[in-house]
Amino acid sequence: MWEPHYIKTYKAIVSQFTDIIKAQFFAHVHSIEFRIPLISEQRAQEEAEGTELVPLFMSAAISPIYNNNPAFIIWDFDANTYEVLDFTVYGTNISSDSQELDWRSLFKASTAYGVNSLRTTELNAFVDRIAADSALLEQYYYNSKAQSYLQSSCVDVACQSKWLCTTQWYTSSEDFEACVKELETQRSS
């Protein structure tokens, strides 16, 4: 999963085409998440190119193999600029006793996260808010699993530190683990 050489090469390619690449969409983690470029990488891009690196978005999953509810995402974008503006997650609650699937809107990113857009600057501000507000971080975590009650809560320091670091686009597992360790130390004291 972590191949720093490929990740660095990919980041270099993406940073060359910020006028064309408006967002990055991935899946396979069975969780609704985003990754924003590290502040240092963002500053370097702004100084070199005067442009903003775009975030990565992880899409929902239909298969509930990690205690997530089945879900999918509908993206809103500007038809002229192709900028991704917002998204709405639709899902069904398989943690209920009902045998019927009741697909419905679960949440809209702008409303749930209090952002005006899905630009990196807006998502950075959101990460600052969840770092300071455990209840908001718990809501982000709950939403990431398509609001599944089968998923355990994320209220302890270890889980919250991991999820805060998960919002950042790291190149190596060592960098990610260092972030988690640093936050655990900060949040424990």
Coordinates of N, CA and C in Angstrom, one line a residue:
M1 N 0.8 -1.2 0.0 CA 0.0 0.0 0.0 C 0.9 1.3 0.0
W2 N 1.9 1.3 0.8 CA 2.7 2.5 0.9 C 4.0 2.2 0.1
E3 N 4.0 2.8 -1.1 CA 5.2 2.8 -2.0 C 5.7 4.2 -2.2
P4 N 6.5 4.7 -1.3 CA 6.9 6.2 -1.4 C 7.4 6.6 -2.8
H5 N 8.1 5.8 -3.5 CA 8.6 6.2 -4.8 C 7.5 6.5 -5.7
Y6 N 6.5 5.6 -5.7 CA 5.3 5.9 -6.6 C 4.5 7.0 -6.2
I7 N 4.3 7.2 -4.8 CA 3.5 8.3 -4.3 C 4.2 9.6 -4.7
K8 N 5.5 9.7 -4.5 CA 6.2 11.0 -4.8 C 6.1 11.3 -6.3
T9 N 6.2 10.2 -7.1 CA 6.1 10.4 -8.6 C 4.7 10.9 -8.9
Y10 N 3.7 10.3 -8.3 CA 2.3 10.7 -8.6 C 2.1 12.1 -8.1
K11 N 2.5 12.5 -6.9 CA 2.4 13.8 -6.4 C 3.0 14.8 -7.4
A12 N 4.2 14.5 -7.9 CA 4.9 15.4 -8.9 C 4.0 15.6 -10.1
I13 N 3.4 14.5 -10.6 CA 2.6 14.6 -11.8 C 1.4 15.5 -11.5
V14 N 0.7 15.2 -10.4 CA -0.5 16.0 -10.1 C -0.2 17.4 -9.9
S15 N 0.9 17.7 -9.3 CA 1.3 19.2 -9.0 C 1.6 19.9 -10.3
Q16 N 1.9 19.2 -11.4 CA 2.2 19.9 -12.7 C 0.9 20.2 -13.4
F17 N -0.2 19.6 -13.0 CA -1.4 19.8 -13.8 C -2.6 20.3 -12.9
T18 N -2.3 21.2 -12.0 CA -3.3 21.7 -11.1 C -4.4 22.5 -11.8
D19 N -4.1 23.0 -13.0 CA -5.1 23.8 -13.8 C -6.1 22.8 -14.4
I20 N -5.7 21.6 -14.5 CA -6.6 20.6 -15.2 C -7.2 19.6 -14.2
I21 N -6.4 19.1 -13.2 CA -6.9 18.2 -12.2 C -7.6 18.9 -11.1
K22 N -8.9 18.7 -11.0 CA -9.7 19.5 -10.1 C -10.0 18.7 -8.8
A23 N -9.8 17.4 -8.8 CA -9.9 16.6 -7.6 C -9.4 15.2 -8.0
Q24 N -9.2 14.4 -6.9 CA -8.7 13.0 -7.1 C -9.7 12.1 -6.4
F25 N -10.1 11.1 -7.1 CA -11.1 10.2 -6.5 C -10.5 8.8 -6.4
F26 N -10.6 8.2 -5.2 CA -10.1 6.8 -5.0 C -11.2 6.0 -4.2
A27 N -10.9 4.8 -4.1 CA -11.8 3.9 -3.3 C -11.0 2.8 -2.6
H28 N -11.5 1.7 -2.3 CA -10.9 0.6 -1.8 C -10.7 0.6 -0.3
V29 N -10.9 1.7 0.4 CA -10.8 1.7 1.8 C -12.1 1.5 2.6
H30 N -13.2 1.4 1.8 CA -14.5 1.2 2.4 C -14.9 2.3 3.4
S31 N -14.5 3.5 3.2 CA -14.7 4.6 4.1 C -14.8 5.9 3.3
I32 N -15.6 6.8 3.8 CA -15.7 8.1 3.1 C -14.8 9.1 3.8
E33 N -13.7 9.4 3.1 CA -12.6 10.2 3.7 C -12.0 11.1 2.7
F34 N -11.2 12.0 3.2 CA -10.4 12.9 2.3 C -9.0 12.9 2.8
R35 N -8.1 13.3 1.9 CA -6.7 13.6 2.3 C -6.3 14.9 1.7
I36 N -5.8 15.8 2.5 CA -5.3 17.1 2.0 C -3.8 17.1 1.9
P37 N -3.2 17.8 1.0 CA -1.8 17.9 0.9 C -1.2 18.5 2.2
L38 N 0.0 18.0 2.6 CA 0.6 18.5 3.7 C 0.9 20.0 3.5
I39 N 0.8 20.8 4.6 CA 1.0 22.2 4.5 C 2.3 22.6 3.8
S40 N 3.4 21.9 4.2 CA 4.7 22.2 3.5 C 4.6 22.0 2.0
E41 N 3.9 20.9 1.6 CA 3.8 20.7 0.1 C 2.9 21.7 -0.5
Q42 N 1.9 22.1 0.2 CA 0.9 23.1 -0.3 C 1.7 24.4 -0.5
R43 N 2.4 24.8 0.5 CA 3.2 26.1 0.4 C 4.2 26.1 -0.7
A44 N 4.9 25.0 -0.9 CA 5.9 24.8 -2.0 C 5.2 25.0 -3.3
Q45 N 4.0 24.4 -3.5 CA 3.2 24.5 -4.7 C 2.8 25.9 -5.0
E46 N 2.3 26.6 -4.0 CA 1.8 27.9 -4.1 C 3.0 28.9 -4.5
E47 N 4.1 28.7 -3.9 CA 5.3 29.5 -4.2 C 5.8 29.2 -5.6
A48 N 5.8 28.0 -6.0 CA 6.4 27.6 -7.3 C 5.4 27.9 -8.5
E49 N 4.2 27.6 -8.3 CA 3.2 27.7 -9.4 C 2.1 28.7 -9.1
G50 N 1.9 29.1 -7.9 CA 0.8 30.0 -7.6 C -0.6 29.3 -7.7
T51 N -0.5 27.9 -7.5 CA -1.8 27.1 -7.6 C -1.9 26.3 -6.3
E52 N -3.1 25.7 -6.2 CA -3.4 24.9 -5.0 C -3.5 23.4 -5.4
L53 N -2.8 22.6 -4.6 CA -2.9 21.2 -4.8 C -4.3 20.8 -4.4
V54 N -4.8 19.8 -5.1 CA -6.2 19.4 -4.8 C -6.2 18.2 -3.9
P55 N -7.3 18.1 -3.1 CA -7.4 16.9 -2.1 C -7.7 15.6 -2.8
L56 N -7.5 14.6 -2.1 CA -7.9 13.2 -2.6 C -9.2 12.9 -1.8
F57 N -10.2 12.3 -2.5 CA -11.4 11.8 -1.9 C -11.5 10.3 -2.0
M58 N -11.9 9.7 -0.9 CA -12.1 8.3 -0.9 C -13.6 8.1 -0.9
S59 N -14.1 7.2 -1.8 CA -15.5 7.0 -2.0 C -16.1 6.0 -1.0
A60 N -17.3 6.0 -0.9 CA -18.0 5.0 -0.1 C -18.0 3.6 -0.7
A61 N -18.4 2.6 0.0 CA -18.4 1.3 -0.5 C -19.8 0.7 -0.4
I62 N -20.1 -0.2 -1.3 CA -21.4 -0.9 -1.2 C -21.2 -2.1 -0.3
S63 N -20.1 -2.8 -0.4 CA -19.9 -3.9 0.5 C -19.5 -3.5 1.9
P64 N -20.2 -4.1 2.9 CA -20.0 -3.6 4.3 C -19.0 -4.5 5.1
I65 N -17.9 -4.8 4.5 CA -17.0 -5.7 5.2 C -16.2 -5.1 6.3
Y66 N -16.2 -3.8 6.5 CA -15.5 -3.2 7.7 C -16.5 -2.4 8.6
N67 N -17.7 -3.0 8.8 CA -18.7 -2.4 9.6 C -19.3 -1.1 9.1
N68 N -19.1 -0.8 7.8 CA -19.7 0.4 7.3 C -21.0 0.0 6.7
N69 N -21.9 1.0 6.6 CA -23.1 0.8 5.9 C -22.9 0.9 4.4
P70 N -23.6 0.2 3.5 CA -23.4 0.4 2.1 C -23.8 1.8 1.7
A71 N -23.0 2.4 0.9 CA -23.3 3.8 0.5 C -22.6 4.1 -0.9
F72 N -23.1 5.2 -1.4 CA -22.5 5.8 -2.6 C -22.5 7.3 -2.6
I73 N -21.7 7.9 -3.4 CA -21.6 9.4 -3.3 C -22.1 10.0 -4.7
I74 N -22.8 11.1 -4.6 CA -23.2 11.9 -5.8 C -22.4 13.2 -5.6
W75 N -21.6 13.5 -6.6 CA -20.8 14.7 -6.6 C -21.4 15.9 -7.3
D76 N -21.3 17.1 -6.7 CA -21.7 18.3 -7.3 C -20.5 19.0 -7.9
F77 N -20.6 19.5 -9.1 CA -19.4 20.2 -9.7 C -19.9 21.3 -10.6
D78 N -19.0 22.3 -10.8 CA -19.3 23.4 -11.7 C -19.2 22.9 -13.1
A79 N -20.2 23.1 -13.9 CA -20.2 22.6 -15.3 C -19.2 23.4 -16.2
N80 N -18.9 24.6 -15.8 CA -18.0 25.4 -16.6 C -16.5 25.2 -16.2
T81 N -16.2 25.1 -14.9 CA -14.8 25.0 -14.4 C -14.4 23.6 -14.0
Y82 N -15.4 22.8 -13.8 CA -15.3 21.4 -13.4 C -14.8 21.3 -11.9
E83 N -14.8 22.4 -11.2 CA -14.4 22.3 -9.8 C -15.4 21.5 -9.0
V84 N -15.0 20.6 -8.2 CA -15.8 19.8 -7.3 C -16.3 20.7 -6.2
L85 N -17.6 20.9 -6.1 CA -18.2 21.8 -5.1 C -18.7 21.2 -3.8
D86 N -19.2 20.0 -3.9 CA -19.9 19.4 -2.8 C -20.1 17.9 -3.1
F87 N -20.6 17.1 -2.1 CA -21.0 15.8 -2.4 C -22.1 15.4 -1.3
T88 N -22.9 14.5 -1.8 CA -24.0 13.9 -0.9 C -23.8 12.4 -0.8
V89 N -23.8 11.9 0.4 CA -23.7 10.4 0.6 C -25.1 9.8 0.7
Y90 N -25.3 8.8 0.0 CA -26.6 8.0 0.1 C -26.2 6.7 0.6
G91 N -27.0 6.2 1.5 CA -26.7 4.9 2.1 C -28.0 4.2 2.6
T92 N -27.8 3.0 3.1 CA -28.8 2.2 3.7 C -28.3 1.7 5.0
N93 N -29.1 1.6 6.0 CA -28.7 1.1 7.4 C -28.9 -0.4 7.5
I94 N -27.8 -1.1 7.4 CA -27.9 -2.6 7.5 C -27.7 -3.0 9.0
S95 N -27.5 -2.0 9.9 CA -27.4 -2.3 11.3 C -28.8 -2.4 11.9
S96 N -29.8 -2.0 11.2 CA -31.2 -2.1 11.7 C -31.7 -3.5 11.5
D97 N -32.8 -3.8 12.1 CA -33.4 -5.2 12.0 C -34.2 -5.4 10.7
S98 N -34.4 -4.3 10.0 CA -35.3 -4.3 8.8 C -34.6 -5.2 7.7
Q99 N -35.3 -5.9 7.0 CA -34.8 -6.7 5.9 C -34.8 -5.9 4.6
E100 N -35.5 -4.8 4.6 CA -35.6 -4.0 3.4 C -34.5 -2.9 3.4
L101 N -33.9 -2.7 2.3 CA -32.9 -1.6 2.2 C -33.6 -0.3 1.9
D102 N -33.3 0.7 2.8 CA -34.0 2.0 2.7 C -32.9 3.0 2.3
W103 N -32.6 3.1 1.0 CA -31.6 4.1 0.5 C -32.1 5.5 0.7
R104 N -31.3 6.3 1.3 CA -31.6 7.7 1.6 C -30.4 8.6 1.7
S105 N -30.6 9.9 1.6 CA -29.5 10.8 1.8 C -29.0 10.7 3.3
L106 N -27.7 10.5 3.5 CA -27.2 10.4 4.8 C -26.6 11.8 5.3
F107 N -25.8 12.4 4.4 CA -25.3 13.7 4.8 C -24.7 14.4 3.5
K108 N -24.7 15.7 3.6 CA -24.1 16.5 2.5 C -22.8 17.1 3.1
A109 N -21.7 17.0 2.4 CA -20.4 17.4 3.0 C -20.4 18.9 3.5
S110 N -21.0 19.8 2.7 CA -20.9 21.2 3.1 C -21.7 21.4 4.4
T111 N -22.8 20.7 4.6 CA -23.5 20.9 5.8 C -22.9 20.2 7.0
A112 N -22.5 18.9 6.8 CA -21.9 18.1 7.9 C -20.5 18.7 8.3
Y113 N -19.8 19.3 7.4 CA -18.4 19.7 7.7 C -18.3 21.2 7.8
G114 N -19.4 21.9 7.5 CA -19.4 23.4 7.6 C -18.4 24.1 6.7
V115 N -18.3 23.6 5.4 CA -17.4 24.1 4.4 C -18.2 24.7 3.3
N116 N -17.6 25.7 2.7 CA -18.3 26.4 1.5 C -17.9 25.7 0.2
S117 N -16.9 24.9 0.2 CA -16.4 24.2 -1.0 C -15.6 23.0 -0.5
L118 N -15.1 22.3 -1.5 CA -14.2 21.1 -1.1 C -12.8 21.4 -1.5
R119 N -12.4 22.7 -1.6 CA -11.1 23.1 -1.9 C -10.2 22.8 -0.7
T120 N -8.9 22.7 -1.0 CA -7.9 22.4 0.1 C -8.0 23.3 1.2
T121 N -8.1 24.6 1.0 CA -8.1 25.6 2.0 C -9.3 25.4 3.0
E122 N -10.5 25.1 2.4 CA -11.7 24.8 3.2 C -11.5 23.6 4.0
L123 N -10.9 22.5 3.4 CA -10.8 21.3 4.2 C -9.7 21.4 5.2
N124 N -8.7 22.2 5.0 CA -7.7 22.5 6.0 C -8.3 23.2 7.3
A125 N -9.2 24.1 7.0 CA -9.9 24.8 8.1 C -10.8 23.8 8.9
F126 N -11.4 22.9 8.1 CA -12.3 21.8 8.8 C -11.4 20.9 9.7
V127 N -10.2 20.5 9.2 CA -9.3 19.7 10.0 C -8.9 20.5 11.2
D128 N -8.6 21.7 11.1 CA -8.3 22.5 12.3 C -9.5 22.5 13.3
R129 N -10.7 22.5 12.8 CA -11.9 22.5 13.7 C -12.0 21.1 14.4
I130 N -11.9 20.0 13.6 CA -12.0 18.7 14.3 C -10.9 18.4 15.2
A131 N -9.7 19.0 15.0 CA -8.6 18.8 15.9 C -8.9 19.4 17.3
A132 N -9.7 20.5 17.3 CA -10.1 21.2 18.5 C -11.4 20.7 19.1
D133 N -12.2 20.0 18.4 CA -13.6 19.6 18.8 C -13.8 18.1 18.6
S134 N -13.7 17.4 19.7 CA -13.8 15.9 19.7 C -15.1 15.4 19.2
A135 N -16.2 16.2 19.5 CA -17.5 15.8 19.0 C -17.6 15.9 17.5
L136 N -17.0 16.9 16.9 CA -17.0 17.1 15.5 C -16.2 16.0 14.8
L137 N -15.0 15.7 15.4 CA -14.2 14.6 14.9 C -15.0 13.3 15.0
E138 N -15.7 13.0 16.0 CA -16.5 11.8 16.1 C -17.5 11.8 15.0
Q139 N -18.2 12.9 14.7 CA -19.2 12.9 13.7 C -18.5 12.7 12.3
Y140 N -17.3 13.2 12.1 CA -16.6 12.9 10.8 C -16.3 11.4 10.7
Y141 N -15.9 10.8 11.8 CA -15.6 9.4 11.8 C -16.9 8.6 11.6
Y142 N -18.0 8.9 12.3 CA -19.3 8.3 12.1 C -19.7 8.4 10.6
N143 N -19.6 9.5 10.0 CA -20.0 9.7 8.6 C -19.1 8.9 7.7
S144 N -17.8 8.7 8.1 CA -16.9 8.0 7.2 C -17.4 6.5 7.0
K145 N -18.1 6.0 8.0 CA -18.6 4.6 7.9 C -20.1 4.6 7.4
A146 N -20.5 5.7 6.8 CA -21.9 5.8 6.3 C -22.9 5.7 7.4
Q147 N -22.5 6.3 8.6 CA -23.3 6.3 9.7 C -23.8 5.0 10.3
S148 N -22.8 4.1 10.3 CA -23.1 2.7 10.8 C -23.0 2.6 12.3
Y149 N -24.0 2.1 12.9 CA -24.0 1.9 14.4 C -23.1 0.6 14.7
L150 N -22.7 -0.2 13.7 CA -21.9 -1.3 14.0 C -20.5 -0.9 14.2
Q151 N -20.1 0.3 13.8 CA -18.7 0.8 14.0 C -18.6 1.3 15.4
S152 N -17.5 0.9 16.1 CA -17.3 1.4 17.4 C -17.0 2.9 17.4
S153 N -17.2 3.6 18.5 CA -16.9 5.0 18.6 C -15.4 5.4 18.5
C154 N -15.1 6.6 18.2 CA -13.8 7.1 18.1 C -13.6 8.2 19.1
V155 N -13.5 7.8 20.4 CA -13.5 8.8 21.4 C -12.2 8.8 22.2
D156 N -11.4 7.7 22.0 CA -10.1 7.7 22.7 C -9.0 8.4 22.0
V157 N -7.9 8.7 22.6 CA -6.8 9.5 22.1 C -6.2 8.7 20.9
A158 N -6.0 7.4 20.9 CA -5.4 6.7 19.8 C -6.2 6.8 18.6
C159 N -7.5 6.5 18.7 CA -8.4 6.6 17.5 C -8.5 8.0 16.9
Q160 N -8.6 9.0 17.8 CA -8.7 10.4 17.3 C -7.5 10.8 16.6
S161 N -6.3 10.5 17.2 CA -5.0 10.8 16.6 C -4.9 10.2 15.2
K162 N -5.3 8.9 15.1 CA -5.2 8.2 13.8 C -6.0 8.9 12.8
W163 N -7.3 9.3 13.2 CA -8.2 9.9 12.2 C -7.8 11.3 11.8
L164 N -7.2 12.0 12.8 CA -6.7 13.3 12.4 C -5.6 13.2 11.4
C165 N -4.7 12.3 11.6 CA -3.5 12.1 10.7 C -4.0 11.5 9.4
T166 N -5.1 10.8 9.4 CA -5.7 10.2 8.1 C -6.1 11.3 7.2
T167 N -6.4 12.5 7.7 CA -6.9 13.6 6.8 C -5.7 14.2 6.0
Q168 N -4.5 13.8 6.3 CA -3.3 14.3 5.6 C -2.8 13.3 4.6
W169 N -2.2 13.8 3.5 CA -1.7 13.0 2.4 C -0.3 12.7 2.6
Y170 N 0.0 11.7 3.3 CA 1.4 11.3 3.6 C 2.0 10.5 2.5
T171 N 3.3 10.5 2.4 CA 4.0 9.8 1.3 C 4.4 8.4 1.8
S172 N 4.7 8.3 3.1 CA 5.2 7.0 3.7 C 4.4 6.6 4.9
S173 N 4.4 5.3 5.2 CA 3.7 4.9 6.5 C 4.5 5.4 7.7
E174 N 5.8 5.6 7.6 CA 6.6 6.1 8.7 C 6.2 7.5 9.0
D175 N 5.9 8.4 8.0 CA 5.5 9.7 8.2 C 4.1 9.7 8.9
F176 N 3.2 8.8 8.4 CA 1.9 8.7 9.0 C 2.0 8.3 10.5
E177 N 2.8 7.3 10.7 CA 2.9 6.7 12.1 C 3.5 7.8 13.0
A178 N 4.5 8.6 12.5 CA 5.1 9.7 13.3 C 4.0 10.7 13.7
C179 N 3.1 11.0 12.7 CA 2.0 11.9 13.0 C 1.2 11.4 14.1
V180 N 0.8 10.1 14.0 CA -0.1 9.5 15.0 C 0.6 9.6 16.4
K181 N 1.8 9.2 16.4 CA 2.6 9.2 17.7 C 2.7 10.6 18.3
E182 N 3.0 11.6 17.5 CA 3.1 12.9 18.0 C 1.7 13.4 18.5
L183 N 0.7 13.2 17.8 CA -0.7 13.6 18.2 C -1.1 12.9 19.5
E184 N -0.8 11.6 19.6 CA -1.1 10.9 20.8 C -0.4 11.5 22.0
T185 N 0.8 11.9 21.9 CA 1.6 12.5 22.9 C 1.0 13.9 23.3
Q186 N 0.7 14.7 22.3 CA 0.1 16.0 22.5 C -1.3 15.9 23.2
R187 N -2.1 15.0 22.7 CA -3.5 14.9 23.2 C -3.6 14.2 24.5
S188 N -2.5 13.5 24.9 CA -2.5 12.8 26.2 C -2.1 13.7 27.4
S189 N -1.4 14.8 27.0 CA -0.9 15.6 28.1 C -1.8 16.8 28.4

